[in-house]
Amino acid sequence: MKIGIVVSGGDVSGINNFIFQIARLAKADITLFNGGIPGLLEKKHHEILWRDLVDFSISSMPIITSGRTQRKLMRAEYSEISKKLKSLHIDILIMAGGDGSLQFLNTLSEFDVNCFGVGMTIDNDVFGSDYTIGFSTACEQIRQEVSKLRNTGRALPGRVFMIEVLGGYCGELTLQAAIKSNADIALIPEKQLPVAELISRIQHKLAEQNSVIILCSEGYTREYSPGFQGAIDTMIKQLEPQIGVRIRKTIIGFGLRSGDPTCEEIYQGTIMASEIVRCIQSGMRNKAIVINSSNKPIPIDLISMQKRLVDTEGHHYKLARQLNIL
């Protein structure tokens, strides 16, 4: 069996392990397509040796490059990709990416290509899935930053820190990272906090602890568009005059896409790969693998793929409310 693998959209840590597990479980030859969807069109491919898959399986140095395209492909281009895959004797194409990338697979499957997809985005915003590749490692990067700020906050008490976090208009990364790092407040697009209430909470916390750490989603102030950074600047202008304390800001940015993959990252990528191989061996075609609320991988139709926001009835949201983070 020969499997082609392509990644599309924002890069993440953990993708090496997913590719390694596909090769390991399917006992297949792997062809990597660099550059995302444009790379498929341009036939930017190479074979990868088993020894390299093993050596890089838990490394943060990527073995495959991603890519983006802003335009919608013509049907003739889908047909061209299909022909190129057949000429390379690719039996199955697996793509990791966000909702737009996986919608691409749904159309490609109409051209006699057996396609499988998994969510790969630090935003963790793929509909129907509680986990996407890259999410755990991004949370860990935020936890490490919060830990550093707690240390300096103890050395020189009385400071307020605000960290801007990626995620677009989905606050899942900010929400879960706040829970897992013991941050004091999470500002997410799905739960707007009145400025007066936010000020009151900051002042109350400053009176009883050495520092206050706020995680702010880049989409919180509704200014976001791809590439935008600066939501915390808007928030700081509103807050500083009222609390009388300078707010120290940090924009973690694109470093969230890297870092040594966490143990959870390795595990989640492995169970996704395991489910894809099970589907292939059972004769299924054209499925996306999502992780449900019970942390089980399940196959769904590719046509179902779309973005999601934070589930305000979900466990993490309710826990954050209970912890008074939101």
CSV table of C-alpha atoms in Angstrom, one decimal:
chain,number,residue,atom,x,y,z
A,1,MET,CA,0.0,0.0,0.0
A,2,LYS,CA,1.2,3.5,-0.8
A,3,ILE,CA,-0.2,6.5,1.2
A,4,GLY,CA,0.2,10.1,0.4
A,5,ILE,CA,0.2,12.7,3.2
A,6,VAL,CA,-0.2,16.4,2.9
A,7,VAL,CA,-0.7,19.1,5.6
A,8,SER,CA,-2.5,22.4,5.0
A,9,GLY,CA,-2.9,25.6,6.9
A,10,GLY,CA,-1.0,26.6,10.0
A,11,ASP,CA,1.8,24.4,11.0
A,12,VAL,CA,1.8,22.6,14.4
A,13,SER,CA,3.9,20.3,16.6
A,14,GLY,CA,2.9,16.6,16.7
A,15,ILE,CA,2.4,16.0,13.0
A,16,ASN,CA,5.6,13.9,12.7
A,17,ASN,CA,4.3,11.4,15.2
A,18,PHE,CA,1.0,11.2,13.3
A,19,ILE,CA,2.8,10.4,10.1
A,20,PHE,CA,5.0,7.9,11.8
A,21,GLN,CA,2.1,6.1,13.3
A,22,ILE,CA,0.3,5.9,10.0
A,23,ALA,CA,3.3,4.2,8.4
A,24,ARG,CA,3.8,2.0,11.5
A,25,LEU,CA,0.2,0.8,11.7
A,26,ALA,CA,-0.6,0.5,8.0
A,27,LYS,CA,2.9,-1.0,7.1
A,28,ALA,CA,2.7,1.3,4.1
A,29,ASP,CA,5.1,3.3,2.0
A,30,ILE,CA,4.7,7.0,2.7
A,31,THR,CA,4.9,9.8,0.1
A,32,LEU,CA,5.0,13.3,1.6
A,33,PHE,CA,3.6,16.3,-0.4
A,34,ASN,CA,5.2,19.6,0.7
A,35,GLY,CA,3.5,23.0,0.5
A,36,GLY,CA,-0.1,22.0,1.2
A,37,ILE,CA,-2.7,22.1,-1.5
A,38,PRO,CA,-0.5,24.0,-3.9
A,39,GLY,CA,2.1,21.3,-3.4
A,40,LEU,CA,-0.4,18.7,-4.6
A,41,LEU,CA,-0.9,20.7,-7.8
A,42,GLU,CA,2.8,21.2,-8.3
A,43,LYS,CA,3.6,17.6,-7.5
A,44,LYS,CA,6.1,18.6,-4.8
A,45,HIS,CA,6.6,15.1,-3.3
A,46,HIS,CA,9.2,12.9,-1.9
A,47,GLU,CA,9.4,9.5,-0.3
A,48,ILE,CA,10.5,9.3,3.3
A,49,LEU,CA,12.5,6.4,4.8
A,50,TRP,CA,11.3,4.4,7.8
A,51,ARG,CA,14.5,5.3,9.7
A,52,ASP,CA,13.8,9.0,9.3
A,53,LEU,CA,10.2,8.6,10.5
A,54,VAL,CA,11.5,6.8,13.6
A,55,ASP,CA,14.1,9.4,14.4
A,56,PHE,CA,11.8,12.5,13.9
A,57,SER,CA,8.7,10.9,15.4
A,58,ILE,CA,8.8,12.9,18.6
A,59,SER,CA,10.8,15.8,17.3
A,60,SER,CA,9.5,19.4,16.9
A,61,MET,CA,11.5,19.8,13.7
A,62,PRO,CA,8.9,19.1,10.9
A,63,ILE,CA,9.4,16.5,8.3
A,64,ILE,CA,6.8,18.0,6.0
A,65,THR,CA,6.0,21.6,5.1
A,66,SER,CA,2.5,23.1,5.1
A,67,GLY,CA,1.0,25.7,2.8
A,68,ARG,CA,-2.1,27.9,2.2
A,69,THR,CA,-4.2,29.0,-0.7
A,70,GLN,CA,-6.8,31.8,-0.6
A,71,ARG,CA,-8.5,30.8,-3.8
A,72,LYS,CA,-11.1,28.1,-4.6
A,73,LEU,CA,-9.7,25.5,-6.9
A,74,MET,CA,-11.4,24.9,-10.3
A,75,ARG,CA,-12.8,21.4,-10.9
A,76,ALA,CA,-10.2,20.9,-13.6
A,77,GLU,CA,-7.5,21.4,-11.0
A,78,TYR,CA,-9.1,18.7,-8.8
A,79,SER,CA,-9.0,16.4,-11.8
A,80,GLU,CA,-5.3,17.2,-12.4
A,81,ILE,CA,-4.5,16.4,-8.7
A,82,SER,CA,-6.3,13.1,-9.1
A,83,LYS,CA,-4.4,12.2,-12.2
A,84,LYS,CA,-1.1,13.0,-10.6
A,85,LEU,CA,-1.9,10.9,-7.5
A,86,LYS,CA,-2.7,7.9,-9.8
A,87,SER,CA,0.5,8.4,-11.7
A,88,LEU,CA,2.4,8.1,-8.4
A,89,HIS,CA,0.4,5.0,-7.6
A,90,ILE,CA,-1.0,6.6,-4.4
A,91,ASP,CA,-3.8,4.4,-3.0
A,92,ILE,CA,-4.9,6.8,-0.3
A,93,LEU,CA,-4.4,10.5,0.5
A,94,ILE,CA,-4.4,11.7,4.1
A,95,MET,CA,-4.6,15.4,4.8
A,96,ALA,CA,-4.2,17.1,8.2
A,97,GLY,CA,-5.5,20.6,8.5
A,98,GLY,CA,-8.4,22.9,9.5
A,99,ASP,CA,-12.0,22.9,8.3
A,100,GLY,CA,-11.2,24.5,5.0
A,101,SER,CA,-8.5,22.0,4.2
A,102,LEU,CA,-10.9,19.1,5.0
A,103,GLN,CA,-13.6,20.6,2.8
A,104,PHE,CA,-11.1,20.5,0.0
A,105,LEU,CA,-10.8,16.7,0.6
A,106,ASN,CA,-14.5,16.3,0.3
A,107,THR,CA,-14.5,17.7,-3.3
A,108,LEU,CA,-11.3,15.8,-4.2
A,109,SER,CA,-13.1,12.6,-3.2
A,110,GLU,CA,-15.5,13.1,-6.1
A,111,PHE,CA,-12.6,12.5,-8.4
A,112,ASP,CA,-12.0,8.9,-7.4
A,113,VAL,CA,-9.4,9.6,-4.7
A,114,ASN,CA,-9.9,7.8,-1.4
A,115,CYS,CA,-9.4,10.6,1.1
A,116,PHE,CA,-9.0,10.7,4.9
A,117,GLY,CA,-8.6,13.8,7.0
A,118,VAL,CA,-7.8,14.8,10.6
A,119,GLY,CA,-8.0,18.1,12.4
A,120,MET,CA,-4.6,19.8,12.7
A,121,THR,CA,-4.8,23.3,14.2
A,122,ILE,CA,-3.7,24.8,17.5
A,123,ASP,CA,-7.1,26.6,17.6
A,124,ASN,CA,-8.9,23.3,18.2
A,125,ASP,CA,-11.9,24.6,16.3
A,126,VAL,CA,-12.9,21.7,14.0
A,127,PHE,CA,-16.6,21.0,14.4
A,128,GLY,CA,-17.4,17.7,16.1
A,129,SER,CA,-13.9,17.1,17.5
A,130,ASP,CA,-12.7,17.8,21.0
A,131,TYR,CA,-9.1,17.6,19.9
A,132,THR,CA,-6.9,18.6,17.0
A,133,ILE,CA,-3.2,17.8,16.4
A,134,GLY,CA,-1.1,20.6,17.8
A,135,PHE,CA,-3.5,21.7,20.6
A,136,SER,CA,-1.9,20.1,23.6
A,137,THR,CA,1.6,21.4,22.7
A,138,ALA,CA,0.3,24.9,22.2
A,139,CYS,CA,-1.4,24.8,25.7
A,140,GLU,CA,2.0,23.7,27.1
A,141,GLN,CA,3.8,26.7,25.6
A,142,ILE,CA,1.2,29.0,27.3
A,143,ARG,CA,1.6,27.1,30.6
A,144,GLN,CA,5.3,27.6,30.5
A,145,GLU,CA,4.9,31.4,29.8
A,146,VAL,CA,2.4,31.7,32.7
A,147,SER,CA,4.8,29.9,35.0
A,148,LYS,CA,7.6,32.4,34.1
A,149,LEU,CA,5.3,35.3,34.8
A,150,ARG,CA,4.3,33.9,38.2
A,151,ASN,CA,7.9,33.7,39.1
A,152,THR,CA,8.7,37.3,38.2
A,153,GLY,CA,5.4,38.3,39.8
A,154,ARG,CA,6.5,36.9,43.1
A,155,ALA,CA,10.0,38.5,42.8
A,156,LEU,CA,8.4,42.0,42.3
A,157,PRO,CA,4.8,41.9,43.5
A,158,GLY,CA,1.8,44.1,42.5
A,159,ARG,CA,1.9,43.6,38.7
A,160,VAL,CA,-0.7,42.7,36.2
A,161,PHE,CA,0.3,40.6,33.1
A,162,MET,CA,-1.8,40.1,30.0
A,163,ILE,CA,-0.9,37.5,27.4
A,164,GLU,CA,-2.4,37.5,23.9
A,165,VAL,CA,-3.1,34.0,22.6
A,166,LEU,CA,-3.8,32.8,19.0
A,167,GLY,CA,-7.1,31.2,18.1
A,168,GLY,CA,-9.0,33.6,15.9
A,169,TYR,CA,-12.6,33.9,16.9
A,170,CYS,CA,-12.6,30.5,18.7
A,171,GLY,CA,-11.5,30.9,22.4
A,172,GLU,CA,-10.8,27.2,23.0
A,173,LEU,CA,-7.0,27.6,23.2
A,174,THR,CA,-7.3,30.5,25.6
A,175,LEU,CA,-10.0,28.8,27.7
A,176,GLN,CA,-8.2,25.5,28.2
A,177,ALA,CA,-4.8,27.0,28.5
A,178,ALA,CA,-6.1,29.2,31.3
A,179,ILE,CA,-7.5,26.2,33.2
A,180,LYS,CA,-4.3,24.2,32.7
A,181,SER,CA,-1.9,27.0,33.7
A,182,ASN,CA,-3.9,28.4,36.7
A,183,ALA,CA,-4.2,31.8,35.0
A,184,ASP,CA,-6.5,34.2,36.8
A,185,ILE,CA,-8.8,35.4,34.0
A,186,ALA,CA,-9.6,34.2,30.4
A,187,LEU,CA,-11.0,36.6,27.9
A,188,ILE,CA,-12.6,34.7,25.1
A,189,PRO,CA,-14.8,35.9,22.2
A,190,GLU,CA,-17.7,33.6,23.3
A,191,LYS,CA,-18.0,35.3,26.7
A,192,GLN,CA,-17.6,39.1,26.7
A,193,LEU,CA,-16.9,40.4,30.2
A,194,PRO,CA,-18.1,43.9,31.1
A,195,VAL,CA,-15.1,46.2,31.6
A,196,ALA,CA,-16.3,47.4,35.0
A,197,GLU,CA,-16.5,43.7,36.2
A,198,LEU,CA,-13.1,42.9,34.8
A,199,ILE,CA,-11.6,45.9,36.5
A,200,SER,CA,-13.2,44.9,39.8
A,201,ARG,CA,-11.9,41.3,39.5
A,202,ILE,CA,-8.3,42.5,38.8
A,203,GLN,CA,-8.3,44.9,41.7
A,204,HIS,CA,-9.7,42.2,44.0
A,205,LYS,CA,-7.1,39.7,43.0
A,206,LEU,CA,-4.2,42.3,43.3
A,207,ALA,CA,-5.2,42.8,46.9
A,208,GLU,CA,-4.9,39.1,47.8
A,209,GLN,CA,-2.1,37.7,45.6
A,210,ASN,CA,1.3,38.8,44.2
A,211,SER,CA,0.3,39.0,40.5
A,212,VAL,CA,-2.6,38.8,38.2
A,213,ILE,CA,-2.3,36.9,34.9
A,214,ILE,CA,-4.9,37.4,32.1
A,215,LEU,CA,-5.1,35.3,29.0
A,216,CYS,CA,-6.7,37.2,26.1
A,217,SER,CA,-7.8,35.6,22.9
A,218,GLU,CA,-6.7,37.5,19.8
A,219,GLY,CA,-10.3,37.6,18.7
A,220,TYR,CA,-11.7,39.0,22.0
A,221,THR,CA,-12.1,42.6,20.9
A,222,ARG,CA,-13.7,41.7,17.5
A,223,GLU,CA,-10.8,43.4,15.6
A,224,TYR,CA,-9.3,40.1,14.4
A,225,SER,CA,-8.5,39.2,10.8
A,226,PRO,CA,-5.8,36.8,9.7
A,227,GLY,CA,-2.4,38.2,10.8
A,228,PHE,CA,-3.9,40.7,13.3
A,229,GLN,CA,-2.1,41.1,16.6
A,230,GLY,CA,-3.0,43.7,19.2
A,231,ALA,CA,-6.2,42.8,21.0
A,232,ILE,CA,-4.4,43.3,24.3
A,233,ASP,CA,-3.5,46.9,23.3
A,234,THR,CA,-7.1,47.7,23.0
A,235,MET,CA,-7.9,46.1,26.4
A,236,ILE,CA,-4.9,47.7,28.1
A,237,LYS,CA,-6.1,51.2,27.0
A,238,GLN,CA,-9.4,50.6,28.6
A,239,LEU,CA,-8.1,49.0,31.8
A,240,GLU,CA,-4.9,50.9,32.8
A,241,PRO,CA,-6.5,54.3,33.6
A,242,GLN,CA,-9.1,52.6,35.8
A,243,ILE,CA,-6.9,50.2,37.8
A,244,GLY,CA,-4.0,52.6,38.2
A,245,VAL,CA,-1.5,49.9,37.4
A,246,ARG,CA,0.6,49.4,34.3
A,247,ILE,CA,-0.3,46.2,32.5
A,248,ARG,CA,2.7,44.2,31.2
A,249,LYS,CA,1.9,42.6,27.9
A,250,THR,CA,3.1,39.5,26.1
A,251,ILE,CA,2.1,38.3,22.7
A,252,ILE,CA,3.2,34.7,22.4
A,253,GLY,CA,2.3,34.5,18.7
A,254,PHE,CA,3.6,31.9,16.3
A,255,GLY,CA,5.9,30.2,18.8
A,256,LEU,CA,2.7,28.4,19.9
A,257,ARG,CA,3.0,26.3,16.7
A,258,SER,CA,6.3,24.7,17.8
A,259,GLY,CA,7.8,23.0,20.9
A,260,ASP,CA,8.5,19.4,21.8
A,261,PRO,CA,5.2,17.5,21.5
A,262,THR,CA,3.6,16.7,24.8
A,263,CYS,CA,2.7,13.2,25.9
A,264,GLU,CA,-1.0,13.9,25.2
A,265,GLU,CA,0.0,15.2,21.8
A,266,ILE,CA,1.7,11.9,21.0
A,267,TYR,CA,-1.2,9.9,22.3
A,268,GLN,CA,-3.9,11.8,20.5
A,269,GLY,CA,-2.1,11.7,17.2
A,270,THR,CA,-1.6,7.9,17.7
A,271,ILE,CA,-5.3,7.1,18.3
A,272,MET,CA,-6.2,9.3,15.2
A,273,ALA,CA,-3.8,7.3,13.1
A,274,SER,CA,-5.0,4.0,14.5
A,275,GLU,CA,-8.6,4.9,13.6
A,276,ILE,CA,-7.7,5.9,10.0
A,277,VAL,CA,-5.8,2.6,9.5
A,278,ARG,CA,-8.8,0.7,11.0
A,279,CYS,CA,-11.1,2.5,8.5
A,280,ILE,CA,-8.8,1.7,5.6
A,281,GLN,CA,-8.5,-1.9,6.5
A,282,SER,CA,-12.3,-2.3,6.9
A,283,GLY,CA,-12.9,-0.8,3.4
A,284,MET,CA,-14.2,2.6,4.4
A,285,ARG,CA,-13.7,5.5,2.1
A,286,ASN,CA,-13.6,9.3,2.4
A,287,LYS,CA,-13.8,9.9,6.1
A,288,ALA,CA,-12.5,12.5,8.6
A,289,ILE,CA,-11.5,11.3,12.1
A,290,VAL,CA,-12.6,13.4,15.0
A,291,ILE,CA,-12.1,12.9,18.8
A,292,ASN,CA,-15.4,12.8,20.6
A,293,SER,CA,-16.2,14.0,24.2
A,294,SER,CA,-15.3,10.6,25.5
A,295,ASN,CA,-11.8,10.9,23.9
A,296,LYS,CA,-12.6,8.2,21.3
A,297,PRO,CA,-11.7,8.6,17.7
A,298,ILE,CA,-14.7,8.2,15.4
A,299,PRO,CA,-15.1,8.5,11.6
A,300,ILE,CA,-17.5,11.1,10.1
A,301,ASP,CA,-18.3,12.1,6.5
A,302,LEU,CA,-15.9,14.7,5.1
A,303,ILE,CA,-18.9,16.9,4.1
A,304,SER,CA,-19.5,17.5,7.9
A,305,MET,CA,-16.3,19.5,8.4
A,306,GLN,CA,-16.7,23.1,9.5
A,307,LYS,CA,-15.5,25.5,12.2
A,308,ARG,CA,-16.7,25.5,15.8
A,309,LEU,CA,-16.6,27.9,18.7
A,310,VAL,CA,-16.3,27.1,22.4
A,311,ASP,CA,-19.2,25.0,23.6
A,312,THR,CA,-20.8,27.1,26.4
A,313,GLU,CA,-22.6,23.9,27.6
A,314,GLY,CA,-19.4,21.9,27.6
A,315,HIS,CA,-17.2,20.6,30.5
A,316,HIS,CA,-14.3,23.1,30.0
A,317,TYR,CA,-16.5,26.1,29.9
A,318,LYS,CA,-18.4,25.1,33.0
A,319,LEU,CA,-15.2,24.3,34.8
A,320,ALA,CA,-13.8,27.7,33.9
A,321,ARG,CA,-17.0,29.4,35.3
A,322,GLN,CA,-16.7,27.3,38.5
A,323,LEU,CA,-13.0,28.4,38.8
A,324,ASN,CA,-14.1,32.0,38.2
A,325,ILE,CA,-11.7,32.3,35.2
A,326,LEU,CA,-14.4,33.6,32.9
